[in-house]
């Protein structure tokens, strides 16, 4: 192990000291001016006295640098490249949501949905995303109230200023750098991750998300999305992939990189669940790509055997790269998870499968498992379980809610909270019985543990 970078350690401490000292000075100034301390409450002051501005600037600069310094480099790139906050901001401004909430009071998601014409579930997703940025808050389940920032948007001029950025300003500014007006002819946005068109293509898809939810408010189809409206002639991302395997491969590579982010690494799954408790068991990894997860688990848990199921090209790749010492313990099988499951096993793993699909198709995936399930079989869903608003640090919650909007924008799918997972399972079949939620340490993903209970 190399020695610690003392320059970086010193920088961390310098920044922390700057934040501490600046905060102390701001408190002193505010007390001398008989002003309350900063907060997100809707009635808190909107500006600091002039004597505190230099300390404010020092604290903000140091906190921003310290935040970026502590991120992994890949996570830093990921955080800086997200445009999904424009979706919730656009919704708030377009529908004048702030004016629907009384000062000092609260309004339900259902009332806002009725006034905007969108589904309540969509309103809830969009506003909970905005809440991670301190715009509105949820004082009790199902209710929305103002913060200091959202209350400003009640006035028409502030709302108009807020509307300008996602609707006009940002698309116009990135268009200046878009040297190819025929961007619509491009097939897949992920191909252009490092091109000059990236920001524009992503922004167009994000902005079209709200258009899609207004055009198809009840839709669960993957070809009725922001992606479909953004120059893809009504096609779903799956249509695009099936027409061009090269683009599908590039998407797969992009998702492999996504999986390298600390909060999505598969090592968290291997280490964070009691796999040994399964004993000598067979696990079917449904939608398991080329088997990377099963290879890692097979090395750590010698009592377990695995069957990896996915499209033929992926399982062929997995078979070709399988370490010789795991021959016989990790098998590969071409399988469509919408088709009837034929392999009987003690457990079935579905890792980041359901968040790509709307409830309509998730029900099909779950029901397709049923023919092979024996009483006591475990279904282990490794996916995001959205937290209760404000229950985890805001930057972590924002990351998860960004992912939720990404799923809606491109797939007409969603991330789910625990109540939504339990409802989905019950609707698929009452024999899917929720057991527990295992939130994996250091991961944005959880394991939803389900038991197949068939007393017939």
Coordinates of C-alpha atoms in Angstrom, one line a residue:
X1 CA 0.0 0.0 0.0
X2 CA 1.4 3.4 -0.9
X3 CA 1.9 6.1 1.7
X4 CA -1.0 8.6 2.2
X5 CA -0.9 11.7 0.2
X6 CA -0.1 14.2 2.9
X7 CA -0.8 17.2 0.6
X8 CA -4.4 16.0 0.3
X9 CA -4.8 15.2 4.0
X10 CA -3.5 18.7 4.7
X11 CA -6.0 20.2 2.2
X12 CA -8.9 18.4 3.8
X13 CA -8.0 19.8 7.2
X14 CA -7.4 23.3 5.8
X15 CA -10.9 23.2 4.1
X16 CA -12.6 21.9 7.3
X17 CA -10.9 24.6 9.3
X18 CA -12.0 27.3 6.9
X19 CA -15.6 26.1 7.1
X20 CA -15.5 26.0 10.9
X21 CA -13.9 29.4 11.2
X22 CA -16.2 31.0 8.6
X23 CA -19.3 29.5 10.3
X24 CA -18.2 30.9 13.7
X25 CA -17.7 34.4 12.2
X26 CA -21.1 34.3 10.5
X27 CA -22.8 33.3 13.8
X28 CA -21.1 36.2 15.5
X29 CA -22.2 38.7 12.9
X30 CA -25.8 37.5 13.0
X31 CA -26.0 37.6 16.8
X32 CA -24.6 41.2 16.7
X33 CA -27.2 42.1 14.2
X34 CA -30.0 40.3 16.2
X35 CA -30.8 38.1 13.2
X36 CA -31.7 34.4 13.2
X37 CA -29.3 31.8 12.0
X38 CA -29.7 30.4 8.5
X39 CA -32.2 27.5 8.0
X40 CA -34.4 26.0 5.3
X41 CA -37.6 27.1 7.0
X42 CA -39.9 29.1 4.8
X43 CA -39.8 32.2 7.0
X44 CA -36.1 32.3 7.5
X45 CA -34.3 35.4 6.2
X46 CA -33.4 35.5 2.5
X47 CA -30.1 37.3 2.8
X48 CA -27.3 37.7 5.2
X49 CA -26.1 41.1 6.4
X50 CA -23.3 42.6 4.4
X51 CA -20.8 42.0 7.2
X52 CA -21.3 38.3 6.9
X53 CA -20.9 38.0 3.1
X54 CA -17.2 37.4 3.0
X55 CA -17.5 34.6 5.5
X56 CA -20.4 33.2 3.6
X57 CA -18.3 33.1 0.4
X58 CA -15.4 31.4 2.2
X59 CA -17.6 28.7 3.7
X60 CA -19.4 28.0 0.4
X61 CA -16.2 27.8 -1.6
X62 CA -14.6 25.5 1.0
X63 CA -17.6 23.2 1.3
X64 CA -17.9 22.8 -2.5
X65 CA -14.2 21.9 -2.8
X66 CA -14.2 19.5 0.1
X67 CA -17.3 17.8 -1.3
X68 CA -15.6 17.3 -4.6
X69 CA -12.3 16.3 -3.0
X70 CA -13.9 13.5 -1.1
X71 CA -15.7 12.0 -4.1
X72 CA -14.1 9.1 -6.1
X73 CA -13.1 10.5 -9.5
X74 CA -15.7 8.4 -11.3
X75 CA -18.3 9.6 -8.9
X76 CA -17.2 13.2 -9.4
X77 CA -17.7 12.8 -13.2
X78 CA -21.1 11.2 -12.6
X79 CA -22.3 13.9 -10.2
X80 CA -21.2 16.7 -12.5
X81 CA -22.8 15.2 -15.6
X82 CA -26.3 14.8 -14.3
X83 CA -29.1 17.0 -15.9
X84 CA -32.1 15.2 -14.3
X85 CA -32.7 18.1 -11.8
X86 CA -34.1 20.0 -14.7
X87 CA -37.1 17.6 -14.9
X88 CA -38.4 18.4 -11.5
X89 CA -37.6 22.1 -11.8
X90 CA -39.4 22.3 -15.1
X91 CA -42.5 20.7 -13.6
X92 CA -42.5 23.1 -10.7
X93 CA -42.2 26.2 -12.9
X94 CA -44.5 25.1 -15.7
X95 CA -47.4 24.3 -13.4
X96 CA -46.8 27.1 -10.8
X97 CA -46.7 24.4 -8.1
X98 CA -45.5 26.9 -5.5
X99 CA -48.7 28.9 -5.7
X100 CA -50.7 25.8 -4.9
X101 CA -49.3 25.6 -1.4
X102 CA -50.4 28.1 1.2
X103 CA -47.8 30.0 3.2
X104 CA -47.3 28.3 6.5
X105 CA -49.6 25.4 5.4
X106 CA -49.4 22.3 3.4
X107 CA -51.1 20.6 0.4
X108 CA -51.3 16.9 -0.5
X109 CA -49.7 15.3 -3.5
X110 CA -53.2 14.2 -4.6
X111 CA -54.4 17.9 -4.7
X112 CA -51.4 18.9 -6.8
X113 CA -52.0 16.0 -9.1
X114 CA -55.6 17.0 -9.6
X115 CA -54.6 20.6 -10.5
X116 CA -51.8 19.6 -12.9
X117 CA -53.5 16.7 -14.6
X118 CA -50.6 14.3 -13.9
X119 CA -50.7 11.1 -12.0
X120 CA -50.2 11.4 -8.2
X121 CA -47.3 8.9 -8.3
X122 CA -45.5 11.1 -10.9
X123 CA -46.1 14.3 -8.9
X124 CA -44.7 12.6 -5.8
X125 CA -41.6 11.4 -7.7
X126 CA -40.9 14.8 -9.2
X127 CA -41.4 16.8 -5.9
X128 CA -39.5 14.4 -3.8
X129 CA -36.6 14.8 -6.2
X130 CA -36.8 18.6 -5.8
X131 CA -36.9 18.2 -2.0
X132 CA -33.4 16.8 -2.1
X133 CA -32.4 20.2 -3.4
X134 CA -34.2 22.0 -0.5
X135 CA -37.1 23.0 -2.7
X136 CA -40.3 22.1 -0.8
X137 CA -40.3 19.5 2.0
X138 CA -42.6 16.8 3.2
X139 CA -43.6 17.6 6.9
X140 CA -45.7 14.4 7.1
X141 CA -46.3 11.5 4.6
X142 CA -48.2 12.6 1.6
X143 CA -48.1 16.4 2.3
X144 CA -46.0 19.2 0.7
X145 CA -45.0 22.4 2.4
X146 CA -42.7 25.3 1.6
X147 CA -39.1 25.8 2.3
X148 CA -37.4 29.2 2.1
X149 CA -36.5 28.6 -1.5
X150 CA -39.8 27.3 -2.8
X151 CA -41.7 30.1 -1.1
X152 CA -39.9 32.6 -3.4
X153 CA -41.5 30.9 -6.4
X154 CA -45.0 31.9 -5.4
X155 CA -44.4 35.3 -7.0
X156 CA -45.0 35.3 -10.8
X157 CA -41.7 37.0 -11.6
X158 CA -39.6 34.6 -9.5
X159 CA -41.5 31.6 -11.1
X160 CA -40.9 33.1 -14.5
X161 CA -37.2 33.4 -13.8
X162 CA -37.1 29.8 -12.6
X163 CA -39.0 28.6 -15.7
X164 CA -36.5 30.3 -18.0
X165 CA -33.6 28.0 -17.2
X166 CA -34.9 24.5 -17.9
X167 CA -37.3 25.6 -20.7
X168 CA -35.2 28.2 -22.6
X169 CA -31.9 29.1 -21.2
X170 CA -30.1 25.8 -20.9
X171 CA -31.3 24.3 -24.3
X172 CA -30.3 27.5 -26.0
X173 CA -26.9 27.7 -24.4
X174 CA -25.9 24.1 -25.2
X175 CA -27.2 24.5 -28.7
X176 CA -24.4 27.1 -29.3
X177 CA -22.0 24.2 -29.1
X178 CA -24.1 21.8 -31.1
X179 CA -22.4 21.9 -34.5
X180 CA -24.7 19.2 -36.0
X181 CA -28.2 20.4 -36.5
X182 CA -29.2 16.9 -37.6
X183 CA -28.7 15.5 -34.1
X184 CA -32.1 13.8 -34.5
X185 CA -30.6 11.3 -36.9
X186 CA -28.3 9.9 -34.2
X187 CA -29.4 6.6 -33.0
X188 CA -28.4 6.4 -29.3
X189 CA -27.4 9.1 -26.9
X190 CA -25.0 6.8 -25.0
X191 CA -22.8 6.6 -28.0
X192 CA -21.9 10.3 -27.6
X193 CA -20.7 10.3 -23.9
X194 CA -17.5 12.1 -24.8
X195 CA -18.7 14.1 -27.8
X196 CA -19.7 17.8 -28.0
X197 CA -23.3 16.8 -28.4
X198 CA -23.6 15.0 -25.1
X199 CA -25.1 17.9 -23.0
X200 CA -27.6 18.8 -25.7
X201 CA -28.8 15.3 -26.3
X202 CA -29.2 14.5 -22.7
X203 CA -30.9 17.8 -22.0
X204 CA -33.4 17.2 -24.9
X205 CA -34.3 13.8 -23.5
X206 CA -34.7 15.2 -20.0
X207 CA -36.8 18.1 -21.1
X208 CA -39.0 15.8 -23.2
X209 CA -39.8 13.7 -20.1
X210 CA -42.4 16.1 -18.9
X211 CA -43.8 16.4 -22.4
X212 CA -44.2 12.6 -22.4
X213 CA -45.9 12.4 -19.0
X214 CA -48.4 15.0 -20.2
X215 CA -49.0 13.3 -23.6
X216 CA -49.3 9.7 -22.1
X217 CA -50.1 10.2 -18.4
X218 CA -51.2 6.6 -17.9
X219 CA -48.7 4.9 -20.1
X220 CA -46.4 2.1 -19.0
X221 CA -44.9 1.5 -22.4
X222 CA -41.2 2.0 -23.2
X223 CA -42.0 3.6 -26.5
X224 CA -43.9 6.5 -24.9
X225 CA -41.1 8.3 -23.1
X226 CA -38.9 11.4 -23.3
X227 CA -36.4 9.2 -25.1
X228 CA -39.0 8.3 -27.8
X229 CA -40.0 12.0 -28.3
X230 CA -36.4 13.2 -28.5
X231 CA -35.7 12.3 -32.1
X232 CA -36.3 8.6 -32.0
X233 CA -39.6 8.5 -34.0
X234 CA -41.6 6.9 -31.3
X235 CA -39.2 4.0 -30.8
X236 CA -38.2 2.6 -27.4
X237 CA -34.6 2.2 -26.4
X238 CA -35.2 -1.5 -26.8
X239 CA -36.3 -1.0 -30.4
X240 CA -33.1 1.0 -31.0
X241 CA -31.0 -1.8 -29.5
X242 CA -32.6 -4.6 -31.5
X243 CA -32.0 -2.7 -34.7
X244 CA -28.3 -2.2 -34.0
X245 CA -26.4 -4.7 -31.8
X246 CA -23.3 -2.4 -31.9
X247 CA -25.2 0.3 -30.0
X248 CA -26.6 -2.3 -27.6
X249 CA -23.0 -3.4 -26.8
X250 CA -22.0 0.2 -26.3
X251 CA -24.8 0.7 -23.9
X252 CA -23.8 -2.5 -22.0
X253 CA -20.2 -1.1 -21.7
X254 CA -21.7 2.2 -20.4
X255 CA -23.6 0.3 -17.8
X256 CA -20.5 -1.7 -16.8
X257 CA -18.8 1.7 -16.0
X258 CA -21.9 2.8 -14.1
X259 CA -21.5 -0.4 -12.0
X260 CA -18.0 0.8 -11.0
X261 CA -19.4 3.7 -9.0
X262 CA -18.8 3.0 -5.4
X263 CA -22.5 2.9 -4.5
X264 CA -23.3 0.3 -7.2
X265 CA -20.3 -2.0 -7.0
X266 CA -21.2 -5.7 -6.9
X267 CA -18.7 -6.3 -4.1
X268 CA -21.2 -4.7 -1.8
X269 CA -23.7 -7.4 -2.7
X270 CA -21.3 -10.2 -2.2
X271 CA -20.2 -8.9 1.2
X272 CA -23.5 -7.4 2.4
X273 CA -25.9 -10.4 2.4
X274 CA -25.7 -13.7 4.3
X275 CA -25.3 -15.9 1.3
X276 CA -23.8 -18.7 3.5
X277 CA -27.2 -19.1 5.2
X278 CA -28.6 -20.6 2.0
X279 CA -26.4 -23.7 2.7
X280 CA -25.8 -26.0 -0.3
X281 CA -28.0 -24.3 -2.8
X282 CA -28.5 -23.5 -6.4
X283 CA -29.1 -19.8 -7.3
X284 CA -30.5 -18.7 -10.7
X285 CA -29.3 -15.3 -11.7
X286 CA -32.1 -14.0 -13.9
X287 CA -30.9 -11.4 -16.3
X288 CA -27.4 -12.0 -15.0
X289 CA -25.5 -10.6 -18.1
X290 CA -22.2 -12.4 -18.6
X291 CA -22.1 -13.8 -15.0
X292 CA -19.8 -11.4 -13.3
X293 CA -21.8 -11.5 -10.1
X294 CA -22.1 -15.3 -9.9
X295 CA -18.3 -15.7 -10.6
X296 CA -17.6 -13.4 -7.6
X297 CA -20.1 -15.2 -5.4
X298 CA -18.8 -18.6 -6.4
X299 CA -15.3 -17.7 -5.3
X300 CA -16.5 -16.5 -1.9
X301 CA -19.1 -19.2 -1.2
X302 CA -18.0 -22.7 -2.3
X303 CA -21.3 -24.4 -1.2
X304 CA -23.3 -22.4 -3.8
X305 CA -23.9 -23.3 -7.5
X306 CA -25.2 -20.9 -10.1
X307 CA -27.2 -20.7 -13.3
X308 CA -26.8 -17.4 -15.2
X309 CA -29.7 -16.5 -17.6
X310 CA -29.6 -13.8 -20.2
X311 CA -29.7 -13.2 -23.9
X312 CA -27.6 -15.7 -26.0
X313 CA -24.8 -13.3 -26.9
X314 CA -24.2 -12.4 -23.2
X315 CA -24.2 -15.9 -21.8
X316 CA -21.9 -17.0 -24.6
X317 CA -19.5 -14.3 -23.6
X318 CA -19.8 -15.4 -20.0
X319 CA -19.1 -19.1 -20.8
X320 CA -16.1 -18.2 -22.9
X321 CA -14.6 -16.1 -20.0
X322 CA -15.5 -18.5 -17.1
X323 CA -12.4 -19.3 -14.9
X324 CA -11.6 -23.0 -15.3
X325 CA -11.8 -23.7 -11.6
X326 CA -15.5 -22.7 -11.7
X327 CA -16.5 -25.1 -14.4
X328 CA -19.6 -27.0 -13.3
X329 CA -20.4 -24.6 -10.5
X330 CA -21.4 -21.7 -12.8
X331 CA -23.6 -22.6 -15.8
X332 CA -25.0 -20.4 -18.5
X333 CA -28.4 -20.6 -20.2
X334 CA -30.0 -18.4 -22.8
X335 CA -33.4 -17.2 -21.4
X336 CA -35.9 -14.4 -21.8
X337 CA -37.1 -13.4 -18.3
X338 CA -40.6 -12.7 -19.8
X339 CA -40.7 -16.4 -20.7
X340 CA -41.6 -19.3 -18.3
X341 CA -38.9 -20.2 -15.9
X342 CA -37.9 -23.8 -16.2
X343 CA -35.0 -24.2 -13.7
X344 CA -35.9 -25.3 -10.2
X345 CA -33.6 -23.8 -7.5
X346 CA -33.4 -22.7 -3.9
X347 CA -33.1 -19.0 -4.8
X348 CA -33.5 -16.6 -7.7
X349 CA -31.5 -13.4 -7.9
X350 CA -32.7 -10.5 -10.0
X351 CA -30.1 -7.7 -9.9
X352 CA -31.1 -4.3 -11.3
X353 CA -33.8 -5.9 -13.5
X354 CA -37.0 -4.4 -12.3
X355 CA -36.0 -0.7 -12.3
X356 CA -35.8 -0.9 -16.1
X357 CA -39.5 -1.8 -16.4
X358 CA -42.9 -0.4 -15.5
X359 CA -45.2 -2.2 -13.2
X360 CA -47.0 -3.9 -16.1
X361 CA -43.8 -5.6 -17.2
X362 CA -42.5 -6.3 -13.8
X363 CA -45.6 -8.3 -13.0
X364 CA -44.9 -10.4 -16.1
X365 CA -41.3 -11.0 -15.0
X366 CA -42.5 -12.1 -11.5
X367 CA -45.3 -14.3 -12.8
X368 CA -42.9 -16.0 -15.3
X369 CA -41.0 -17.3 -12.3
X370 CA -44.0 -19.0 -10.7
X371 CA -44.0 -22.3 -12.7
X372 CA -40.6 -23.3 -11.4
X373 CA -41.0 -22.1 -7.8
X374 CA -41.1 -24.6 -4.9
X375 CA -42.5 -23.8 -1.5
X376 CA -39.8 -22.0 0.5
X377 CA -37.8 -20.7 -2.6
X378 CA -36.3 -17.3 -2.1
X379 CA -36.5 -14.5 -4.6
X380 CA -33.7 -12.0 -4.0
X381 CA -34.3 -8.6 -5.7
X382 CA -31.1 -6.5 -5.7
X383 CA -32.3 -3.0 -6.6
X384 CA -32.8 0.5 -5.3
X385 CA -35.3 0.9 -2.4
X386 CA -36.1 4.6 -2.2
X387 CA -35.8 6.0 1.3
X388 CA -38.4 8.0 3.2
X389 CA -37.9 11.7 2.3
X390 CA -35.2 13.2 4.4
X391 CA -34.2 10.0 6.1
X392 CA -30.7 9.9 4.6
X393 CA -28.2 12.6 3.7
X394 CA -29.6 14.9 0.9
X395 CA -26.8 14.2 -1.6
X396 CA -27.3 10.5 -1.3
X397 CA -31.1 10.8 -1.7
X398 CA -30.6 13.1 -4.7
X399 CA -28.4 10.5 -6.4
X400 CA -31.2 7.9 -6.0
X401 CA -34.0 10.2 -7.1
X402 CA -31.9 11.2 -10.2
X403 CA -31.7 7.6 -11.0
X404 CA -35.5 7.3 -10.6
X405 CA -36.0 10.1 -13.1
X406 CA -33.5 8.5 -15.5
X407 CA -35.5 5.3 -15.5
X408 CA -38.7 7.3 -16.2
X409 CA -37.1 9.4 -18.9
X410 CA -35.7 6.5 -21.0
X411 CA -37.6 3.4 -20.0
X412 CA -41.0 4.6 -18.6
X413 CA -39.9 2.7 -15.5
X414 CA -39.1 3.8 -11.9
X415 CA -37.2 3.1 -8.7
X416 CA -39.5 2.0 -5.9
X417 CA -39.9 2.5 -2.2
X418 CA -40.6 -0.3 0.2
X419 CA -44.4 0.1 0.1
X420 CA -44.3 0.0 -3.8
X421 CA -42.2 -3.1 -3.7
X422 CA -44.6 -4.9 -1.3
X423 CA -47.6 -3.8 -3.4
X424 CA -45.9 -5.0 -6.6
X425 CA -45.2 -8.5 -5.1
X426 CA -48.7 -8.8 -3.8
X427 CA -50.3 -7.9 -7.1
X428 CA -48.1 -10.4 -9.0
X429 CA -49.2 -13.3 -6.8
X430 CA -50.1 -13.5 -3.1
X431 CA -47.6 -16.4 -2.8
X432 CA -44.8 -13.9 -3.1
X433 CA -44.4 -13.0 0.6
X434 CA -42.1 -10.1 1.6
X435 CA -39.6 -11.2 4.3
X436 CA -37.3 -8.3 4.9
X437 CA -35.2 -5.5 3.4
X438 CA -31.5 -5.7 3.6
X439 CA -29.9 -2.3 2.9
X440 CA -26.4 -3.1 1.8
X441 CA -23.7 -1.1 3.6
X442 CA -22.1 1.6 1.5
X443 CA -24.4 0.8 -1.4
X444 CA -27.4 2.6 -3.0
X445 CA -28.9 -0.9 -3.6
X446 CA -30.7 -3.1 -1.2
X447 CA -31.8 -6.7 -1.3
X448 CA -35.6 -7.3 -1.0
X449 CA -35.9 -10.8 0.3
X450 CA -39.1 -12.6 -0.8
X451 CA -40.3 -16.1 0.1
X452 CA -42.5 -18.2 -2.2
X453 CA -45.2 -19.6 0.2
X454 CA -47.3 -22.3 -1.5
X455 CA -49.3 -24.3 1.0
X456 CA -51.4 -26.0 -1.7

